[in-house]
Structures are given as C-alpha cells and as structure tokens.
Tab-separated table of C-alpha atoms and ligand atoms in Angstrom:
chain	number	residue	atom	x	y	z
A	1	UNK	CA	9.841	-5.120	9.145
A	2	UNK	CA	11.209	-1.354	8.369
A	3	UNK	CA	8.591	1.308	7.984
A	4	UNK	CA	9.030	4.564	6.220
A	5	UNK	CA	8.504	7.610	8.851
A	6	UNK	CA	9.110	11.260	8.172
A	7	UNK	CA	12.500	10.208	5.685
A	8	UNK	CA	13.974	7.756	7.470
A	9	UNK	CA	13.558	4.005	7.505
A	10	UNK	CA	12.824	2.273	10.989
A	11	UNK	CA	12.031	-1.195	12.706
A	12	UNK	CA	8.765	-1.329	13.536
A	13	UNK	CA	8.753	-0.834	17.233
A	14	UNK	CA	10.613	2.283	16.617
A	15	UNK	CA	8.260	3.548	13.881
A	16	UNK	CA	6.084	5.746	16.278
A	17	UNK	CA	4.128	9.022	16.399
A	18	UNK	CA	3.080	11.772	19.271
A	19	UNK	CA	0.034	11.559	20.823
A	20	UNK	CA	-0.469	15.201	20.397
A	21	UNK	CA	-0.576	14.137	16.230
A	22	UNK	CA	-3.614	15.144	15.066
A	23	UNK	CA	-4.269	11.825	12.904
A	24	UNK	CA	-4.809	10.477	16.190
A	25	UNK	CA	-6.435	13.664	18.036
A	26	UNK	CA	-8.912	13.891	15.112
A	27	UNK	CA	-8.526	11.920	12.624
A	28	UNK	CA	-7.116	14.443	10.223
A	29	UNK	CA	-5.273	12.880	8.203
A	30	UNK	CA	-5.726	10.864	4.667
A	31	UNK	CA	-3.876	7.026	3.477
A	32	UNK	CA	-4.426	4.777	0.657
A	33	UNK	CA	-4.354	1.073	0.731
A	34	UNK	CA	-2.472	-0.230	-2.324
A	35	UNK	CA	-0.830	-4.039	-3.451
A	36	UNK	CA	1.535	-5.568	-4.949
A	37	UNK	CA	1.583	-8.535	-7.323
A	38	UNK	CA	4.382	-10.847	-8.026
A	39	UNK	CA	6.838	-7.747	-7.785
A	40	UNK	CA	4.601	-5.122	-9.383
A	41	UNK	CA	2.958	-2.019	-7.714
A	42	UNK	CA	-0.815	-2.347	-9.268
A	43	UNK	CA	-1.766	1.163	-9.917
A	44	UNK	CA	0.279	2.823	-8.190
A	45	UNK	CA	-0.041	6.639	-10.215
A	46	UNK	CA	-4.088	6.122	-9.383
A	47	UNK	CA	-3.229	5.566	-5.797
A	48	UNK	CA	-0.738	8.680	-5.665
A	49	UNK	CA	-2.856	11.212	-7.231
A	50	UNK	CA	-6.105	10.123	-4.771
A	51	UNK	CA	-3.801	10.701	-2.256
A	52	UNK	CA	-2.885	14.323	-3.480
A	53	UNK	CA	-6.186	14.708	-4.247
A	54	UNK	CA	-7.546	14.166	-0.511
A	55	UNK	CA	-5.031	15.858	1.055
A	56	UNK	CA	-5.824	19.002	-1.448
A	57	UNK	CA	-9.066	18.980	-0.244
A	58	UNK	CA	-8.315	19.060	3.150
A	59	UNK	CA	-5.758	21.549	2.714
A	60	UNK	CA	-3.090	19.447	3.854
A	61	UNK	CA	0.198	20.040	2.074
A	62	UNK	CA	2.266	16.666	0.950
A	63	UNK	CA	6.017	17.311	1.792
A	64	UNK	CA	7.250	15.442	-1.293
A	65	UNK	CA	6.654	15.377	-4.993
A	66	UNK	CA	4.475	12.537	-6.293
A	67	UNK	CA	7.355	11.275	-7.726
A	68	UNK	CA	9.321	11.252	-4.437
A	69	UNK	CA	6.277	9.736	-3.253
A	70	UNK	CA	6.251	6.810	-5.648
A	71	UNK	CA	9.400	6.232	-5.130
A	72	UNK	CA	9.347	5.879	-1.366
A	73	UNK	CA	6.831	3.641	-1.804
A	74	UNK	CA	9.175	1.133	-4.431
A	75	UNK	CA	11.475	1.492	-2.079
A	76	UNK	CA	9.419	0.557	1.100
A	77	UNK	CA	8.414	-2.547	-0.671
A	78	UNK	CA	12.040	-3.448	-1.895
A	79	UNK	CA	13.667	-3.258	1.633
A	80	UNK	CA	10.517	-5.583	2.979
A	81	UNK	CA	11.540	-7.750	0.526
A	82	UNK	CA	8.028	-8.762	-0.721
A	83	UNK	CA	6.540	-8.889	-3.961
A	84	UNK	CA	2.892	-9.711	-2.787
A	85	UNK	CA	2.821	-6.928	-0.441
A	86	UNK	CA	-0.477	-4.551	1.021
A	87	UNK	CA	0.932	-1.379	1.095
A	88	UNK	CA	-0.786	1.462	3.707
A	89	UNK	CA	0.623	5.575	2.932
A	90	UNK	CA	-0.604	7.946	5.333
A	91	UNK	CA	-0.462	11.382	5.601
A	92	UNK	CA	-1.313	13.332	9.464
A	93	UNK	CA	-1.767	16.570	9.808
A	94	UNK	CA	1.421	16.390	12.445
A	95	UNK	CA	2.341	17.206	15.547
A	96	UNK	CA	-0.003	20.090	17.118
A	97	UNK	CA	-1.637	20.963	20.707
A	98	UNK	CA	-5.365	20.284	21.703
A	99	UNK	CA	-7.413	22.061	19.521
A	100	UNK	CA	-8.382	21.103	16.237
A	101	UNK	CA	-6.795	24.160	14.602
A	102	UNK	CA	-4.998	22.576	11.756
A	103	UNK	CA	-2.558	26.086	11.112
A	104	UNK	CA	-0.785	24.763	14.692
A	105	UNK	CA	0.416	21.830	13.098
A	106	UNK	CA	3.759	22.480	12.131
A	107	UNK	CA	4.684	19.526	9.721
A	108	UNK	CA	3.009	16.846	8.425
A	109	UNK	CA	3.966	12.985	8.887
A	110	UNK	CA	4.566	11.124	6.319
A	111	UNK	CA	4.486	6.678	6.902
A	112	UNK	CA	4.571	3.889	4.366
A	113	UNK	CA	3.750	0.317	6.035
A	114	UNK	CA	4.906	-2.784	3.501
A	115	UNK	CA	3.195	-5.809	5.320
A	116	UNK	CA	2.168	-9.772	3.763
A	117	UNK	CA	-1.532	-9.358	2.231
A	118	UNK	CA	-4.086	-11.374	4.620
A	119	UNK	CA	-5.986	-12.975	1.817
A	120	UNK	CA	-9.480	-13.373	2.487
A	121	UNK	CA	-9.914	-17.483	2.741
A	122	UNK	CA	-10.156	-19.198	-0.843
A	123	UNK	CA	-13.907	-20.531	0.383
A	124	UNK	CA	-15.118	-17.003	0.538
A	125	UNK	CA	-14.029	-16.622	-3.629
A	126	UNK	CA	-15.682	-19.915	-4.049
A	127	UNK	CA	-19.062	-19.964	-2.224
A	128	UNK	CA	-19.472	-15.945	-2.197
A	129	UNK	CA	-20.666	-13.392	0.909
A	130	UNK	CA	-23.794	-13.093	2.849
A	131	UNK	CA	-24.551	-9.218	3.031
A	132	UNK	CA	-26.923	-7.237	5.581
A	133	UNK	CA	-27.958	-3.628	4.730
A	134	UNK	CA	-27.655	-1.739	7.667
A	135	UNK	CA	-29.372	1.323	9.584
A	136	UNK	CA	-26.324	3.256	9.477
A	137	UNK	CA	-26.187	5.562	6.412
A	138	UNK	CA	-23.555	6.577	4.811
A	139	UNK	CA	-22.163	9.884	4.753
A	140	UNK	CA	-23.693	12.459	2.834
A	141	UNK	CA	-21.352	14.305	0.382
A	142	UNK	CA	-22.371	17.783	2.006
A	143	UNK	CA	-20.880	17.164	5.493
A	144	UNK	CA	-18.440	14.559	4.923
A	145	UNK	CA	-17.437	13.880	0.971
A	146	UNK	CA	-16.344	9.914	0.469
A	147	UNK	CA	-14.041	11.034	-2.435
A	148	UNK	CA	-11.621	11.746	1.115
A	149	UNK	CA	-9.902	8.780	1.706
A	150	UNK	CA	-9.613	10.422	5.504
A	151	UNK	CA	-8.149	8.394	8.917
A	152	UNK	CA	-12.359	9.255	9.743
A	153	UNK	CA	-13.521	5.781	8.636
A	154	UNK	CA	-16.325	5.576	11.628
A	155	UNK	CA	-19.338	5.756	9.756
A	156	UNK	CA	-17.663	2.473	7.496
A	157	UNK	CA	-16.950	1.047	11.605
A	158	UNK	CA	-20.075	1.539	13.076
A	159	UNK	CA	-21.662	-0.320	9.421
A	160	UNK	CA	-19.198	-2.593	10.133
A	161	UNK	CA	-20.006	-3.709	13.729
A	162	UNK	CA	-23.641	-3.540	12.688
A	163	UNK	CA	-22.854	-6.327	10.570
A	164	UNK	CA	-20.812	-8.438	12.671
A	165	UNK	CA	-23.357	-7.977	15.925
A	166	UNK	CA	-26.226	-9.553	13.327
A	167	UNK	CA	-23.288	-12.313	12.427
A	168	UNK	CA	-22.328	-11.329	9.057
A	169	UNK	CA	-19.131	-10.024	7.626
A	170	UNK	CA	-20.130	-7.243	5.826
A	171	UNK	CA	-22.482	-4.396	5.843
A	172	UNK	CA	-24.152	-2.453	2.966
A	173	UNK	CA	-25.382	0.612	3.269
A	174	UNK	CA	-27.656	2.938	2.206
A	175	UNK	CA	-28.006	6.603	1.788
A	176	UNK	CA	-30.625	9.048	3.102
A	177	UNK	CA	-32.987	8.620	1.073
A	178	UNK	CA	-32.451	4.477	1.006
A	179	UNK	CA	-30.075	3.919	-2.072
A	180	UNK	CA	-27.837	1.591	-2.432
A	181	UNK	CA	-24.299	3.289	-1.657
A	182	UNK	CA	-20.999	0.410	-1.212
A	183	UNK	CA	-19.900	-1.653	1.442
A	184	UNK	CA	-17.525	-0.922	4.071
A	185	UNK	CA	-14.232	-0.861	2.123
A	186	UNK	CA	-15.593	-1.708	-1.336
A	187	UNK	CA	-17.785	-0.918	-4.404
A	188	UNK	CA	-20.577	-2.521	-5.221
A	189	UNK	CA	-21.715	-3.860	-8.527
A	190	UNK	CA	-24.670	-6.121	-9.744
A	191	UNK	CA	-25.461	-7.795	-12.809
A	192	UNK	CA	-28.465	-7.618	-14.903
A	193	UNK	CA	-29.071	-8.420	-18.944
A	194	UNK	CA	-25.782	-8.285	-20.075
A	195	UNK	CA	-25.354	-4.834	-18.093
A	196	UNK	CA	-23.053	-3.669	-15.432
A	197	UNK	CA	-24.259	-1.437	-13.058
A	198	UNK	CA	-22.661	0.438	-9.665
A	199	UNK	CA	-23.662	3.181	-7.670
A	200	UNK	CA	-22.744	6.809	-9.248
A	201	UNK	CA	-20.613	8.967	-6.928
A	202	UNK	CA	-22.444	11.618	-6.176
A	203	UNK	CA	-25.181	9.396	-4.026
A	204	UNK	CA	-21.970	8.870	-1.667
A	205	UNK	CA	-19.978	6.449	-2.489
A	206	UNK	CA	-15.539	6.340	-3.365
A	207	UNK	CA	-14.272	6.266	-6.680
A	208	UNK	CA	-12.584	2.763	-6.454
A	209	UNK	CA	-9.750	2.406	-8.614
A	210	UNK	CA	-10.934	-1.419	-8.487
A	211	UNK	CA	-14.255	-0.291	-9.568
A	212	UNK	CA	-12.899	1.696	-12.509
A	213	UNK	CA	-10.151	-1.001	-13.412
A	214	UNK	CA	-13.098	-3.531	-13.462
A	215	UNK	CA	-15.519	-1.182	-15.443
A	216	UNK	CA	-12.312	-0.905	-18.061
A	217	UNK	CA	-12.275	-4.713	-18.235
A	218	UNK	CA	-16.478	-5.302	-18.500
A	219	UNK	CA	-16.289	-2.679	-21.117
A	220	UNK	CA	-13.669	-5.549	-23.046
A	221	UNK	CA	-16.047	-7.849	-22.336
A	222	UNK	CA	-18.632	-6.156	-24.357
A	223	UNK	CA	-21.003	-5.657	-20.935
A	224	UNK	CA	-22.589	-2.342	-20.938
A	225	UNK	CA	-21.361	-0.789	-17.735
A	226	UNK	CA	-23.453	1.941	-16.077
A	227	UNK	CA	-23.424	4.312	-13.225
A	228	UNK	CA	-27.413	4.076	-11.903
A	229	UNK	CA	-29.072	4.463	-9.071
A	230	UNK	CA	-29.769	1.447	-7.544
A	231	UNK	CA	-32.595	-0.234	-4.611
A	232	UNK	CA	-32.465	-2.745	-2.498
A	233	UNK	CA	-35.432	-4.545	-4.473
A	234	UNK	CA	-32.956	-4.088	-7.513
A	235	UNK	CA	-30.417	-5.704	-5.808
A	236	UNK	CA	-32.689	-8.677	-4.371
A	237	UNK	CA	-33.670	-9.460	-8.023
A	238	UNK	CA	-29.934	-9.164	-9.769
A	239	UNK	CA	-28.591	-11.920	-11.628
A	240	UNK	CA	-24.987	-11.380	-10.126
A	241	UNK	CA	-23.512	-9.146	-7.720
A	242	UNK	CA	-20.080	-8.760	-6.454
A	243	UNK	CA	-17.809	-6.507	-4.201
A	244	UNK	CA	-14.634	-4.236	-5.669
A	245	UNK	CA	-11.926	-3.048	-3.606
A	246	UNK	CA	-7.883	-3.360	-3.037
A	247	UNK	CA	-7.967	-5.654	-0.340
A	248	UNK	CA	-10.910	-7.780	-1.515
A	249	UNK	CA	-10.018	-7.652	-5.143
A	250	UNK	CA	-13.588	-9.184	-6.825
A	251	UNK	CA	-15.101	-11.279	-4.142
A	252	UNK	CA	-18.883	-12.595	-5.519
A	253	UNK	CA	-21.740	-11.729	-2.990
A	254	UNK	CA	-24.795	-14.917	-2.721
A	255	UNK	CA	-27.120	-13.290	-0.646
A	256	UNK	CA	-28.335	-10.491	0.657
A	257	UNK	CA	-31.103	-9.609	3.440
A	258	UNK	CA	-31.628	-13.148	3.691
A	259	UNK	CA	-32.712	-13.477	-0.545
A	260	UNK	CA	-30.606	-15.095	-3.363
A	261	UNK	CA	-28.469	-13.361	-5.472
A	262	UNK	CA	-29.139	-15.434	-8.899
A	263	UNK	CA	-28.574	-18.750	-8.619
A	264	UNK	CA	-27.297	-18.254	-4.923
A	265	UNK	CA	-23.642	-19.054	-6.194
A	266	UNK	CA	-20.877	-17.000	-8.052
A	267	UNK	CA	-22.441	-16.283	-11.614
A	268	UNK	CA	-20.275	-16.488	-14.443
A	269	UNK	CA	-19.962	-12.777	-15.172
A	270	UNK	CA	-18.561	-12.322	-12.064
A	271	UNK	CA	-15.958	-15.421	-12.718
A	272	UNK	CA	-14.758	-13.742	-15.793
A	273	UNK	CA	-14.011	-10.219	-14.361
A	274	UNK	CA	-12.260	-12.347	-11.407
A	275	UNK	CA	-10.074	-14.203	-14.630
A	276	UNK	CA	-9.403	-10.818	-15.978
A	277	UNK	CA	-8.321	-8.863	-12.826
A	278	UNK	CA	-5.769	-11.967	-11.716
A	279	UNK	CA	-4.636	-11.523	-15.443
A	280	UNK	CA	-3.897	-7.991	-15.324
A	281	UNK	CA	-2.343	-7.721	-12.072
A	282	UNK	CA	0.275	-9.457	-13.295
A	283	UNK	CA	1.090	-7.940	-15.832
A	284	UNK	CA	0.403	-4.218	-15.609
A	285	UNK	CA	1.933	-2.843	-12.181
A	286	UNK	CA	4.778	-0.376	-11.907
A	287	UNK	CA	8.062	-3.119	-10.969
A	288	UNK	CA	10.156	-2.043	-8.387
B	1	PXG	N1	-15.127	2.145	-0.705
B	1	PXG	C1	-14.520	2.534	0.426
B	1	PXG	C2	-15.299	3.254	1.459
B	1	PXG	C3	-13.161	2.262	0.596
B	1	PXG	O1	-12.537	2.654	1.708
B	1	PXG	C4	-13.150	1.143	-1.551
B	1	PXG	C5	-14.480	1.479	-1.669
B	1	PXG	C6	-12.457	0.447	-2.671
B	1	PXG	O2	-11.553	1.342	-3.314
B	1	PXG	P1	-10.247	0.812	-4.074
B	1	PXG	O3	-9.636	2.050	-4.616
B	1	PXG	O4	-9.401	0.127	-3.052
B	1	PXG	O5	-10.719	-0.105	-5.134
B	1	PXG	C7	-12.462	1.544	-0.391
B	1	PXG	C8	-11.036	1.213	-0.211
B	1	PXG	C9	-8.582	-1.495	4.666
B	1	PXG	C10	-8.661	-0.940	3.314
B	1	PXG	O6	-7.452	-1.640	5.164
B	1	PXG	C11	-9.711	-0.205	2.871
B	1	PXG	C12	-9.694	0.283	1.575
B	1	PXG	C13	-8.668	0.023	0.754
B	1	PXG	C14	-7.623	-0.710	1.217
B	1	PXG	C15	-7.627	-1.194	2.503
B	1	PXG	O7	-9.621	-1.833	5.229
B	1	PXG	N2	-10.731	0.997	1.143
C-alpha cells in the first residue's frame, strides 16, 4: 500500500509523522472519510469543500488548491489500484512544540490513506441494528461545533464504548436537553406516514453528505423529508428507522432501548432508499 504524505508517495511503514504533530498532541487537526464504487469517487467535491470548510473554521490553512486536492486523492486511489476503496484525507496542524499554540506550527501535514472497505457483514443489512441511547451527550454546538469533522472524535468514543460495555454496537445519543442527535459516525432518520424525518443541525448533529444524498433521493420518492426535532418516545413508536453515513451507507435499525422499530425488521421505505443509493453510486462518482 502507498500513502500520500506531505507530496510524496510512500509504503506504508514509511508513511509516518512526529510525535511533536499536533494531530496527535491535541487532536488539531480535521479528515474526511470518503469511498469509492466500482472505479468512481462518490462525492468527492462534497467531501473536499467539508474539508475546507473545517479547516477554515479552525483556522488551519490547506497547502493545496481543492483541485490539487481532488486530484491527489484520484491519484491515491489509482496507484492502490482499487476501485472499491475507503478513502481517509487528513489535515494536522504540523509539526510544533508542547503547547497548544497553533501559530508554532510551521506547516501543516497533508495524508491520503486508499485502503479495501471493511463492509459491515451482509446479516447486519438483512436483520437490521439493535441501538442503546446513551448517557453521554453529544457536544453542544457552543463549545465544540459537529459541523468540524476534527481528529477530536472522543465524545463519538466514549458513546461508543458505552455501547459496546452494555453489548451493543452502536450508541445514540442525545443532547442536553434529551433530543435525539445521530449515532456515532452516522445520521439518523425514522419513518413515519409517508414522512422522512432527521435531526436538524443546529441540536448538534453533522451535515452527512449521506444524509443529504438520501434526503435528495426520498424527495424522488415523493416522501416528505423534514428536519424536526425528534424524542426518544418518537423514535420508540416510528414505523422505520435507519442509520446514514459513508462507511455504513443505509444500514436499517430493529430496535432500540429494548422496543421494536415497526415490524422489528427492515421496513420497506428503508429497502427502497437502500435500492436507490446502490443505484447511484454507481453511476454518479467522479472516475479516476
Ligand atoms: N455523523 C458523524 C458524527 C460522523 O462522523 C456521519 C455522521 C456521516 O456523515 P457522512 O458525510 O459520512 O454521510 C459521520 C461520518 C470512520 C468514519 O472511520 C466516520 C465517518 C465517516 C467515515 C468514516 O469511523 N463519519
């Protein structure tokens, strides 16, 4: 395997960074997780400008163009020789001393990992998740925005261990004030009377690209999609509810707290998005 590092390609055993980065010291730093299908990079310009967009925040300064960007990407892919590929771009502050002062950092690194996509098992697509909602909340957009894809994914972690110490394999969680937010690397969506509905934003959750790529497909479908508050007692009593993300893609979700979803099996809303997505992965990425 050859990684992209900092302009150069490199085996992986050589593809490493100083301790004294501050990705590693603190966790500043921001990635995206992207795939490929069958030779195409699946929206790969939504990826690119999150990226920009985290790093502007954060007031870290991307030493390429987007396009130069893109095209490291294509090209990371292309040398792996894969076209099913799970494709990880990170951006670290760099190389600095102890102290989290970002303005010591001389120069950010730049890494693109091409690796083969660890799909879930096919049973899991089939027979759908258990969830647990757990104590830990997510972060609130004042101190810690989720719109950041950041390298600080412990509050998704510490949901996430929550979940496997009770013996499930995901987590939901909640906000302060006990809304239902996403799980720990996807959206969240349930089904009710012929509407779509997902947590809005602003309670704390990302802007999935999978979650707007499946609202653009519902929307086809003639569902009504909304952004609404939701409850746990609304999610308890949906007809359908499913997970959204890049590595997942749409996996269905059964039960949750111990209470059927539906019909305690993967509705056939949920089926149809699924149909759709495969559909348009195909055919819609960037080739390379
Ligand atoms: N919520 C959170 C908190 C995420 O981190 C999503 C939702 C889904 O977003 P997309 O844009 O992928 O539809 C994410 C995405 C990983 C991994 O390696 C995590 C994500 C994406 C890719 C890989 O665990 N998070």
């Amino acid at each position: 395997m050859k990684v992209y590092l900092n302009g150069r390609f490199v085996e992986r055993s050589k593809a490493v960074l100083s301790v004294f980065d501050h990705g590693l010291l603190y966790g500043d730093g921001v990635f995206e997780g992207i795939r490929s299908y069958d030779g195409r990079i699946f929206k790969l310009a939504e990826h690119i400008s999150r990226l920009y967009e985290s790093a502007h925040t954060i007031m870290l300064k991307i030493p390429m163009s987007r396009a130069e960007l893109a095209d490291t990407v294509k090209q990371t892919v292309r040398t792996n020789k894969l076209r099913d590929a799970y494709i990880r771009l990170v951006v670290t502050r760099g190389e600095g001393d102890l102290g989290l002062d970002p303005r010591k950092c001389a120069r950010p690194s730049v890494f693109v990992i091409a690796d083969r996509i660890e799909l879930y098992p096919k049973q899991l697509y089939a027979e759908g998740l258990t969830l647990v909602t757990v104590a830990t909340q997510r972060n609130v957009p004042e101190a810690l925005n989720p719109q950041i894809k950041s390298l600080n994914y412990l509050n998704n972690i510490l949901a996430k261990l929550e979940a496997i110490n009770a013996g499930f394999d995901e987590a939901i969680l909640l906000s302060a004030s006990g809304y239902v937010t996403e799980a720990t690397g996807e959206n969240l969506f349930i089904v009710r009377d012929r509407q779509l509905l997902t947590p809005p934003p602003y309670i704390g959750v990302l802007r999935g690209i999978t979650r707007a790529t499946v609202m653009g497909l519902a929307a086809r479908q003639r569902l009504t999609v909304r952004e609404e508050l939701l409850t746990r007692h609304d999610l308890y009593n949906a007809e359908e509810c499913f997970l959204t993300g890049t590595a997942a893609e749409i996996v269905p979700v059964v039960k949750i707290d111990g209470r059927e979803i539906g019909a305690g099996k993967p509705g056939p809303v949920t089926k149809r998005l699924q149909q759709a997505f495969h559909r348009l992965t195909k055919t819609e990425g960037i080739r390379y």
